[in-house]
Amino acid sequence: MRGTIVGLGLACALGASALFGAGGAAADEAARTGGAVADVQVGPRPFFLIEDMANGPLKRRLQRCEGNRLRPSDFSIGHRGAPLQFPEHTRESYVAAARMGAGVLECDVAFTKDLELVCRHAQNDLHTTTNILLTPLAAKCTKPFTPAVLGPDGALVTPASAECRTSDITLAEFRTLRGKMDAFDRGARTPEEFVGGTPAWRTDLYSGPTSGHLMTHRESIELFKELGVKMTPELKSPVVPMPFRGFTQAAYAQKLIDEYRAAGVKPRDVFPQSFDKNDVLYWIRNEPAFGRQAVYLDDANTVADLPSASELENYRREGIRIWAPPVFALLDVNGRNEIVASRAAKNAKAAGLEIIAWSLERSGRLADLDGDFYYQTIERAVSREGDLMRVIDALARDVGVRAVFSDWPAPVTYYANCMNIR
């Protein structure tokens, strides 16, 4: 199952068939290694970040790894693929993340009107993550596009809005859509304006009419198998009342697992996740081979929302082994302005829980942080782009996380290779 992947340069030279180990030297190496070809390429970003770091032992250690051959690492998780630059949950986004050495890829799982599972971050995000409003399927959206209302002075009075759900359309209709960067223009007067709004620190370069290929859950499984990565599907909370057309929450959770079993994926290569503890407990009780590494996602918005030490201990008693909170929950700043493990992180470790952190590369420029969600507990210690590597180091060394989600896996992959984290 675990293999490695074709590097970007090799893929360009040999064509798409090389990516999947079909032909010539690439196929020969894939046959020997049991997966795709080992040639991870992280591009310039990790080196830019390291160069920008303040001088010190960590910077020197990371610099010494330059030029080393890199391999995929399970420490590096592609959050929705690589959505810093590629439309999330698209084939292109997943392949980009794998080429950067993410050893685990995420498909957020929602369902269509005909109860098929598809990769979308939310059941009701088609209006911001696809081109649906520019197609005839816009007529099927739960809430049609409503233009912004501006005051006499041109100030925004009421933002533009729409709501399009995967459950509004069939799988066949879903397949006709194209993915785009997750964004919208609050001041839009037309659907064409609404689908814009991509932040300046991202890009629409890979959101053209011939890219942004959406994926079903089954298709993601087959792609991930070919890429030689492990899989972490997230069961998204429905926005429709359940049961939906007779489809219960338990059936939804079970269908997710059934599609891995049907594809012949070993349970050890799957990390099912949910923000709903009942989903996690369902897998633990009904699918223990998969449930033993089910991930309980924490949706805390502030430190005050985090579970207490006794609550974390209770998670472990209930059979939960992996707790996954946002990055801020795991980090704090000490008196020497060093980034260190938080009290919640220490409590989780004391409770016997493994930890996964989410998600890096979602905050734009670190030098411009101003009340950012992910850095809220450590913002005073973050002042330059290179501090991202300090954050990764603190998560790895002080917190001891199992893995880190990132919208651009390259820096995490580089760090993991440099520190010999597989």
CSV table of C-alpha atoms in Angstrom, one decimal:
chain,number,residue,atom,x,y,z
A,1,MET,CA,0.0,0.0,0.0
A,2,ARG,CA,2.6,2.5,1.1
A,3,GLY,CA,4.7,3.4,-1.8
A,4,THR,CA,6.2,6.6,-2.9
A,5,ILE,CA,5.5,9.0,-5.7
A,6,VAL,CA,6.8,10.4,-9.0
A,7,GLY,CA,8.5,13.7,-8.8
A,8,LEU,CA,7.2,16.7,-10.8
A,9,GLY,CA,10.1,16.7,-13.2
A,10,LEU,CA,9.9,13.0,-13.9
A,11,ALA,CA,6.1,13.2,-14.4
A,12,CYS,CA,6.6,16.0,-16.9
A,13,ALA,CA,9.3,14.0,-18.7
A,14,LEU,CA,7.5,10.7,-18.9
A,15,GLY,CA,3.9,11.8,-19.0
A,16,ALA,CA,0.9,11.0,-16.8
A,17,SER,CA,1.4,7.2,-17.2
A,18,ALA,CA,4.6,7.5,-15.2
A,19,LEU,CA,2.7,8.9,-12.2
A,20,PHE,CA,0.9,5.6,-11.9
A,21,GLY,CA,3.8,3.4,-12.6
A,22,ALA,CA,2.8,2.4,-16.2
A,23,GLY,CA,5.7,1.8,-18.4
A,24,GLY,CA,9.5,2.0,-18.8
A,25,ALA,CA,11.9,2.6,-15.9
A,26,ALA,CA,9.1,4.1,-13.8
A,27,ALA,CA,7.1,0.9,-14.0
A,28,ASP,CA,10.2,-1.2,-13.2
A,29,GLU,CA,11.0,0.8,-10.0
A,30,ALA,CA,7.3,0.8,-9.0
A,31,ALA,CA,7.3,-3.0,-9.3
A,32,ARG,CA,10.3,-3.2,-7.1
A,33,THR,CA,9.1,-0.9,-4.4
A,34,GLY,CA,5.5,-1.9,-4.4
A,35,GLY,CA,4.2,1.6,-5.2
A,36,ALA,CA,5.0,4.7,-7.3
A,37,VAL,CA,8.5,6.1,-7.8
A,38,ALA,CA,10.4,7.8,-5.0
A,39,ASP,CA,11.2,11.3,-6.0
A,40,VAL,CA,9.5,13.8,-3.7
A,41,GLN,CA,10.0,17.5,-4.7
A,42,VAL,CA,9.1,20.3,-2.3
A,43,GLY,CA,9.9,23.3,-4.5
A,44,PRO,CA,11.3,26.6,-3.2
A,45,ARG,CA,9.0,27.3,-0.2
A,46,PRO,CA,10.8,25.3,2.5
A,47,PHE,CA,14.1,27.0,1.6
A,48,PHE,CA,12.5,30.4,1.5
A,49,LEU,CA,11.1,29.8,5.0
A,50,ILE,CA,14.4,28.5,6.3
A,51,GLU,CA,16.4,31.4,4.9
A,52,ASP,CA,13.9,33.8,6.6
A,53,MET,CA,14.4,32.2,10.0
A,54,ALA,CA,16.3,34.0,12.8
A,55,ASN,CA,19.8,32.5,13.2
A,56,GLY,CA,20.0,29.7,15.6
A,57,PRO,CA,20.4,25.9,16.0
A,58,LEU,CA,17.1,25.0,14.3
A,59,LYS,CA,17.9,27.0,11.2
A,60,ARG,CA,21.4,25.5,11.0
A,61,ARG,CA,20.0,22.0,11.4
A,62,LEU,CA,17.4,22.5,8.6
A,63,GLN,CA,20.0,24.1,6.3
A,64,ARG,CA,22.2,21.1,6.6
A,65,CYS,CA,19.5,18.9,5.1
A,66,GLU,CA,19.4,20.9,1.8
A,67,GLY,CA,20.2,18.6,-1.0
A,68,ASN,CA,19.1,15.4,0.8
A,69,ARG,CA,16.8,13.0,-1.1
A,70,LEU,CA,13.3,13.4,0.3
A,71,ARG,CA,10.7,10.7,0.9
A,72,PRO,CA,7.0,10.8,1.7
A,73,SER,CA,6.2,11.0,5.4
A,74,ASP,CA,3.1,10.1,7.3
A,75,PHE,CA,3.9,13.1,9.6
A,76,SER,CA,2.8,15.3,6.6
A,77,ILE,CA,-0.9,15.3,5.9
A,78,GLY,CA,-2.4,17.1,2.8
A,79,HIS,CA,-5.3,19.0,4.2
A,80,ARG,CA,-7.9,18.9,1.4
A,81,GLY,CA,-4.9,18.2,-0.9
A,82,ALA,CA,-2.8,21.3,-1.5
A,83,PRO,CA,-5.4,24.1,-1.4
A,84,LEU,CA,-2.9,26.9,-0.8
A,85,GLN,CA,-2.7,27.0,-4.7
A,86,PHE,CA,-4.9,24.3,-6.0
A,87,PRO,CA,-8.7,24.0,-5.7
A,88,GLU,CA,-9.4,21.8,-2.7
A,89,HIS,CA,-10.5,18.2,-3.0
A,90,THR,CA,-9.7,18.1,-6.7
A,91,ARG,CA,-7.5,15.5,-8.4
A,92,GLU,CA,-4.9,18.2,-9.1
A,93,SER,CA,-4.8,19.2,-5.5
A,94,TYR,CA,-4.3,15.7,-4.3
A,95,VAL,CA,-1.5,14.9,-6.8
A,96,ALA,CA,0.3,18.1,-5.9
A,97,ALA,CA,0.2,17.2,-2.2
A,98,ALA,CA,1.5,13.7,-2.9
A,99,ARG,CA,4.3,15.1,-5.0
A,100,MET,CA,5.3,17.2,-2.0
A,101,GLY,CA,5.6,14.1,0.1
A,102,ALA,CA,2.4,14.1,2.1
A,103,GLY,CA,2.1,10.5,3.3
A,104,VAL,CA,-1.6,10.9,4.1
A,105,LEU,CA,-4.3,12.7,2.1
A,106,GLU,CA,-7.7,13.9,3.2
A,107,CYS,CA,-11.1,13.5,1.5
A,108,ASP,CA,-13.8,15.3,3.4
A,109,VAL,CA,-16.9,13.3,2.7
A,110,ALA,CA,-20.4,14.7,1.9
A,111,PHE,CA,-23.3,13.0,0.1
A,112,THR,CA,-25.3,13.9,-3.0
A,113,LYS,CA,-29.1,13.8,-3.5
A,114,ASP,CA,-28.9,10.2,-4.6
A,115,LEU,CA,-26.8,9.3,-1.5
A,116,GLU,CA,-23.4,8.9,-3.2
A,117,LEU,CA,-20.3,10.0,-1.3
A,118,VAL,CA,-18.1,12.8,-2.7
A,119,CYS,CA,-15.1,14.8,-1.6
A,120,ARG,CA,-16.2,18.3,-0.4
A,121,HIS,CA,-15.2,20.2,2.7
A,122,ALA,CA,-18.9,20.9,3.6
A,123,GLN,CA,-22.2,19.7,2.3
A,124,ASN,CA,-23.2,23.3,1.5
A,125,ASP,CA,-20.1,24.8,0.0
A,126,LEU,CA,-20.6,24.2,-3.7
A,127,HIS,CA,-21.3,27.9,-4.3
A,128,THR,CA,-17.8,28.9,-3.0
A,129,THR,CA,-15.7,25.9,-4.1
A,130,THR,CA,-17.2,25.1,-7.6
A,131,ASN,CA,-18.5,26.9,-10.6
A,132,ILE,CA,-22.1,25.8,-9.9
A,133,LEU,CA,-23.5,29.3,-9.9
A,134,LEU,CA,-22.3,29.7,-13.5
A,135,THR,CA,-24.1,26.6,-14.7
A,136,PRO,CA,-27.8,25.6,-15.2
A,137,LEU,CA,-27.5,23.7,-11.9
A,138,ALA,CA,-27.7,27.0,-10.1
A,139,ALA,CA,-31.5,26.7,-10.4
A,140,LYS,CA,-31.3,23.6,-8.0
A,141,CYS,CA,-29.4,25.4,-5.2
A,142,THR,CA,-31.1,25.6,-1.8
A,143,LYS,CA,-30.7,29.4,-1.8
A,144,PRO,CA,-30.2,31.1,-5.2
A,145,PHE,CA,-27.6,33.9,-5.7
A,146,THR,CA,-28.7,37.1,-4.1
A,147,PRO,CA,-26.7,40.2,-5.1
A,148,ALA,CA,-25.1,42.5,-2.6
A,149,VAL,CA,-27.0,45.6,-1.5
A,150,LEU,CA,-25.0,48.8,-1.4
A,151,GLY,CA,-25.9,52.1,0.3
A,152,PRO,CA,-26.1,55.5,-1.5
A,153,ASP,CA,-22.4,56.0,-0.6
A,154,GLY,CA,-21.4,52.6,-2.1
A,155,ALA,CA,-20.9,51.0,1.3
A,156,LEU,CA,-21.9,47.4,1.7
A,157,VAL,CA,-25.3,47.1,3.4
A,158,THR,CA,-26.1,43.4,2.8
A,159,PRO,CA,-23.4,41.0,1.4
A,160,ALA,CA,-24.1,38.8,-1.6
A,161,SER,CA,-25.2,35.3,-0.7
A,162,ALA,CA,-26.0,31.8,-2.0
A,163,GLU,CA,-26.2,28.3,-0.7
A,164,CYS,CA,-25.6,25.2,-2.9
A,165,ARG,CA,-25.5,21.8,-1.4
A,166,THR,CA,-24.2,18.4,-2.6
A,167,SER,CA,-27.6,17.1,-1.6
A,168,ASP,CA,-29.2,19.5,-4.0
A,169,ILE,CA,-27.9,17.5,-7.0
A,170,THR,CA,-27.2,14.0,-8.1
A,171,LEU,CA,-23.8,12.4,-8.6
A,172,ALA,CA,-24.2,12.7,-12.4
A,173,GLU,CA,-24.8,16.4,-12.0
A,174,PHE,CA,-21.9,16.8,-9.5
A,175,ARG,CA,-19.6,15.3,-12.0
A,176,THR,CA,-20.3,18.2,-14.5
A,177,LEU,CA,-18.9,20.8,-12.1
A,178,ARG,CA,-15.4,22.2,-11.8
A,179,GLY,CA,-13.6,23.0,-8.6
A,180,LYS,CA,-12.3,26.5,-7.9
A,181,MET,CA,-10.5,28.2,-5.0
A,182,ASP,CA,-12.7,28.4,-1.9
A,183,ALA,CA,-13.8,32.1,-1.9
A,184,PHE,CA,-16.5,34.6,-2.8
A,185,ASP,CA,-16.9,38.3,-3.3
A,186,ARG,CA,-19.2,39.8,-0.6
A,187,GLY,CA,-19.9,42.8,-2.7
A,188,ALA,CA,-20.8,40.9,-5.8
A,189,ARG,CA,-23.7,42.1,-8.0
A,190,THR,CA,-23.6,39.1,-10.4
A,191,PRO,CA,-22.8,35.4,-10.1
A,192,GLU,CA,-19.7,36.0,-12.1
A,193,GLU,CA,-18.4,38.5,-9.6
A,194,PHE,CA,-19.5,36.3,-6.6
A,195,VAL,CA,-17.3,33.3,-7.6
A,196,GLY,CA,-14.2,35.6,-7.3
A,197,GLY,CA,-12.7,36.9,-4.1
A,198,THR,CA,-9.6,34.6,-3.9
A,199,PRO,CA,-7.2,36.1,-1.3
A,200,ALA,CA,-4.1,37.7,-2.8
A,201,TRP,CA,-1.8,35.2,-1.0
A,202,ARG,CA,-3.5,32.3,-2.9
A,203,THR,CA,-3.9,32.0,-6.7
A,204,ASP,CA,-6.4,31.2,-9.4
A,205,LEU,CA,-3.7,30.0,-11.7
A,206,TYR,CA,-4.8,26.4,-11.4
A,207,SER,CA,-8.6,27.0,-11.4
A,208,GLY,CA,-9.1,27.1,-15.2
A,209,PRO,CA,-11.8,25.4,-17.2
A,210,THR,CA,-9.6,22.3,-18.0
A,211,SER,CA,-8.6,21.8,-14.3
A,212,GLY,CA,-10.3,21.5,-11.0
A,213,HIS,CA,-11.5,17.9,-11.5
A,214,LEU,CA,-13.9,17.0,-8.6
A,215,MET,CA,-13.8,13.5,-7.1
A,216,THR,CA,-16.1,11.0,-5.6
A,217,HIS,CA,-15.0,9.3,-2.4
A,218,ARG,CA,-14.5,6.0,-4.3
A,219,GLU,CA,-12.4,7.8,-6.9
A,220,SER,CA,-10.2,9.4,-4.2
A,221,ILE,CA,-9.6,6.0,-2.7
A,222,GLU,CA,-8.4,4.6,-6.1
A,223,LEU,CA,-6.2,7.7,-6.7
A,224,PHE,CA,-4.7,7.5,-3.2
A,225,LYS,CA,-3.9,3.8,-3.7
A,226,GLU,CA,-2.1,4.6,-6.9
A,227,LEU,CA,-0.2,7.5,-5.3
A,228,GLY,CA,0.9,5.1,-2.5
A,229,VAL,CA,-0.5,7.3,0.4
A,230,LYS,CA,-2.6,6.6,3.4
A,231,MET,CA,-6.1,8.0,3.7
A,232,THR,CA,-7.9,10.2,6.3
A,233,PRO,CA,-11.6,10.7,5.3
A,234,GLU,CA,-13.6,13.1,7.4
A,235,LEU,CA,-17.3,12.4,7.7
A,236,LYS,CA,-18.8,15.9,7.4
A,237,SER,CA,-21.7,16.9,9.6
A,238,PRO,CA,-24.9,17.1,7.4
A,239,VAL,CA,-26.7,20.4,7.1
A,240,VAL,CA,-29.9,18.6,6.2
A,241,PRO,CA,-32.1,16.8,8.8
A,242,MET,CA,-31.2,13.2,9.2
A,243,PRO,CA,-32.4,10.7,8.1
A,244,PHE,CA,-32.2,12.2,4.6
A,245,ARG,CA,-34.3,10.3,2.2
A,246,GLY,CA,-34.1,7.3,4.6
A,247,PHE,CA,-30.3,7.7,4.9
A,248,THR,CA,-29.4,7.7,8.6
A,249,GLN,CA,-26.3,9.0,10.3
A,250,ALA,CA,-25.2,5.5,11.1
A,251,ALA,CA,-25.7,4.4,7.5
A,252,TYR,CA,-23.6,7.4,6.4
A,253,ALA,CA,-20.8,6.5,8.8
A,254,GLN,CA,-21.0,2.8,7.7
A,255,LYS,CA,-21.0,3.6,4.0
A,256,LEU,CA,-17.7,5.5,4.4
A,257,ILE,CA,-16.0,2.4,5.8
A,258,ASP,CA,-17.7,0.1,3.3
A,259,GLU,CA,-16.1,1.9,0.4
A,260,TYR,CA,-12.6,1.3,1.8
A,261,ARG,CA,-13.4,-2.4,2.4
A,262,ALA,CA,-14.8,-2.7,-1.1
A,263,ALA,CA,-11.6,-1.2,-2.5
A,264,GLY,CA,-9.4,-3.7,-0.6
A,265,VAL,CA,-7.8,-1.0,1.6
A,266,LYS,CA,-6.3,-2.3,4.8
A,267,PRO,CA,-7.7,-0.7,7.9
A,268,ARG,CA,-4.2,0.4,9.1
A,269,ASP,CA,-4.0,2.7,6.1
A,270,VAL,CA,-7.2,4.6,6.9
A,271,PHE,CA,-7.8,7.2,9.6
A,272,PRO,CA,-11.5,8.0,9.6
A,273,GLN,CA,-12.2,11.3,11.3
A,274,SER,CA,-15.2,13.4,12.5
A,275,PHE,CA,-16.0,16.4,14.7
A,276,ASP,CA,-19.0,14.4,15.9
A,277,LYS,CA,-17.9,12.1,18.7
A,278,ASN,CA,-20.9,9.8,18.0
A,279,ASP,CA,-19.4,9.0,14.6
A,280,VAL,CA,-16.0,8.1,16.1
A,281,LEU,CA,-17.7,5.9,18.7
A,282,TYR,CA,-19.8,4.3,16.0
A,283,TRP,CA,-16.6,3.2,14.2
A,284,ILE,CA,-14.9,2.1,17.5
A,285,ARG,CA,-17.9,-0.1,18.4
A,286,ASN,CA,-19.0,-1.4,14.9
A,287,GLU,CA,-15.8,-1.3,12.9
A,288,PRO,CA,-13.0,-1.8,15.4
A,289,ALA,CA,-10.3,-2.5,12.8
A,290,PHE,CA,-10.9,0.9,11.4
A,291,GLY,CA,-12.1,2.5,14.6
A,292,ARG,CA,-8.9,1.9,16.5
A,293,GLN,CA,-7.3,4.8,14.7
A,294,ALA,CA,-10.4,6.9,14.2
A,295,VAL,CA,-9.6,10.6,14.8
A,296,TYR,CA,-11.8,12.8,17.0
A,297,LEU,CA,-11.6,16.3,15.7
A,298,ASP,CA,-11.9,19.2,18.1
A,299,ASP,CA,-13.8,22.3,16.9
A,300,ALA,CA,-12.7,24.6,19.7
A,301,ASN,CA,-12.6,28.3,18.8
A,302,THR,CA,-10.7,29.5,21.8
A,303,VAL,CA,-8.7,28.1,24.7
A,304,ALA,CA,-11.8,28.3,26.9
A,305,ASP,CA,-13.5,25.8,24.6
A,306,LEU,CA,-10.9,23.1,25.0
A,307,PRO,CA,-11.6,19.9,27.0
A,308,SER,CA,-10.4,19.5,30.5
A,309,ALA,CA,-7.9,16.9,31.7
A,310,SER,CA,-10.7,14.7,32.9
A,311,GLU,CA,-12.6,15.0,29.6
A,312,LEU,CA,-9.5,14.0,27.7
A,313,GLU,CA,-9.1,11.0,30.1
A,314,ASN,CA,-12.7,10.1,29.4
A,315,TYR,CA,-12.0,10.1,25.6
A,316,ARG,CA,-9.4,7.5,26.1
A,317,ARG,CA,-11.6,5.4,28.4
A,318,GLU,CA,-14.3,5.4,25.6
A,319,GLY,CA,-11.7,4.0,23.2
A,320,ILE,CA,-10.7,7.1,21.4
A,321,ARG,CA,-6.9,7.0,20.7
A,322,ILE,CA,-6.3,10.1,18.5
A,323,TRP,CA,-7.4,13.7,19.4
A,324,ALA,CA,-7.0,16.4,16.7
A,325,PRO,CA,-7.4,20.0,17.8
A,326,PRO,CA,-6.5,23.2,15.9
A,327,VAL,CA,-2.8,24.3,16.1
A,328,PHE,CA,-3.5,27.1,18.7
A,329,ALA,CA,-4.8,24.5,21.2
A,330,LEU,CA,-1.4,22.7,21.3
A,331,LEU,CA,1.0,25.7,21.7
A,332,ASP,CA,1.8,28.4,24.1
A,333,VAL,CA,4.6,31.0,24.6
A,334,ASN,CA,6.9,30.9,27.6
A,335,GLY,CA,8.7,33.7,29.4
A,336,ARG,CA,11.6,33.5,26.9
A,337,ASN,CA,9.2,34.0,23.9
A,338,GLU,CA,9.7,30.4,22.9
A,339,ILE,CA,6.9,28.4,21.4
A,340,VAL,CA,6.1,25.4,23.7
A,341,ALA,CA,3.5,22.8,24.4
A,342,SER,CA,0.2,24.0,25.9
A,343,ARG,CA,-1.4,22.7,29.0
A,344,ALA,CA,-4.1,21.0,26.8
A,345,ALA,CA,-1.3,19.2,24.9
A,346,LYS,CA,0.3,18.0,28.1
A,347,ASN,CA,-3.1,16.8,29.4
A,348,ALA,CA,-3.8,14.9,26.2
A,349,LYS,CA,-0.4,13.1,26.4
A,350,ALA,CA,-1.0,12.3,30.1
A,351,ALA,CA,-4.3,10.8,29.1
A,352,GLY,CA,-2.6,8.5,26.7
A,353,LEU,CA,-3.9,10.2,23.5
A,354,GLU,CA,-2.0,10.6,20.3
A,355,ILE,CA,-2.3,14.1,18.8
A,356,ILE,CA,-2.8,15.4,15.2
A,357,ALA,CA,-2.7,19.2,14.6
A,358,TRP,CA,-4.7,21.1,12.0
A,359,SER,CA,-4.0,23.2,9.8
A,360,LEU,CA,-0.9,25.1,8.7
A,361,GLU,CA,-0.7,27.4,5.6
A,362,ARG,CA,-4.2,28.8,6.0
A,363,SER,CA,-3.2,32.2,7.6
A,364,GLY,CA,-1.5,34.1,4.8
A,365,ARG,CA,1.7,36.0,5.6
A,366,LEU,CA,2.8,35.3,9.2
A,367,ALA,CA,4.4,38.8,9.5
A,368,ASP,CA,0.9,40.3,9.0
A,369,LEU,CA,-1.1,38.2,11.6
A,370,ASP,CA,-3.8,40.1,13.4
A,371,GLY,CA,-5.9,38.0,15.6
A,372,ASP,CA,-5.5,34.9,13.4
A,373,PHE,CA,-7.5,31.8,14.5
A,374,TYR,CA,-4.7,29.3,14.2
A,375,TYR,CA,-2.0,31.4,15.9
A,376,GLN,CA,-4.1,33.0,18.6
A,377,THR,CA,-2.1,31.6,21.5
A,378,ILE,CA,1.3,32.2,20.0
A,379,GLU,CA,0.9,35.3,17.8
A,380,ARG,CA,3.2,37.4,20.0
A,381,ALA,CA,6.1,35.0,19.2
A,382,VAL,CA,5.4,34.9,15.5
A,383,SER,CA,6.7,37.9,13.4
A,384,ARG,CA,8.2,36.5,10.2
A,385,GLU,CA,7.5,33.8,7.6
A,386,GLY,CA,10.3,31.6,8.8
A,387,ASP,CA,8.5,31.2,12.1
A,388,LEU,CA,6.4,28.5,10.4
A,389,MET,CA,9.3,26.2,10.8
A,390,ARG,CA,9.5,27.0,14.5
A,391,VAL,CA,5.8,26.1,14.8
A,392,ILE,CA,6.4,22.8,13.1
A,393,ASP,CA,9.4,22.1,15.3
A,394,ALA,CA,7.4,22.9,18.5
A,395,LEU,CA,4.6,20.6,17.4
A,396,ALA,CA,7.0,17.8,16.7
A,397,ARG,CA,9.5,18.1,19.5
A,398,ASP,CA,7.6,19.7,22.4
A,399,VAL,CA,4.1,18.5,21.8
A,400,GLY,CA,5.0,15.2,20.1
A,401,VAL,CA,2.2,15.2,17.6
A,402,ARG,CA,1.7,12.2,15.4
A,403,ALA,CA,1.1,14.4,12.3
A,404,VAL,CA,0.3,17.8,11.0
A,405,PHE,CA,-2.3,18.9,8.5
A,406,SER,CA,-1.2,21.5,6.0
A,407,ASP,CA,-2.6,23.3,3.0
A,408,TRP,CA,0.9,23.1,1.4
A,409,PRO,CA,2.6,20.0,2.7
A,410,ALA,CA,6.2,20.8,1.4
A,411,PRO,CA,7.5,22.5,4.6
A,412,VAL,CA,6.2,19.8,6.9
A,413,THR,CA,7.6,17.1,4.6
A,414,TYR,CA,11.0,18.8,4.5
A,415,TYR,CA,11.1,19.1,8.3
A,416,ALA,CA,10.0,15.5,8.7
A,417,ASN,CA,12.8,14.3,6.4
A,418,CYS,CA,15.4,16.5,8.1
A,419,MET,CA,14.4,15.1,11.5
A,420,ASN,CA,14.1,11.5,10.3
A,421,ILE,CA,10.3,11.4,11.0
A,422,ARG,CA,8.7,8.8,8.9
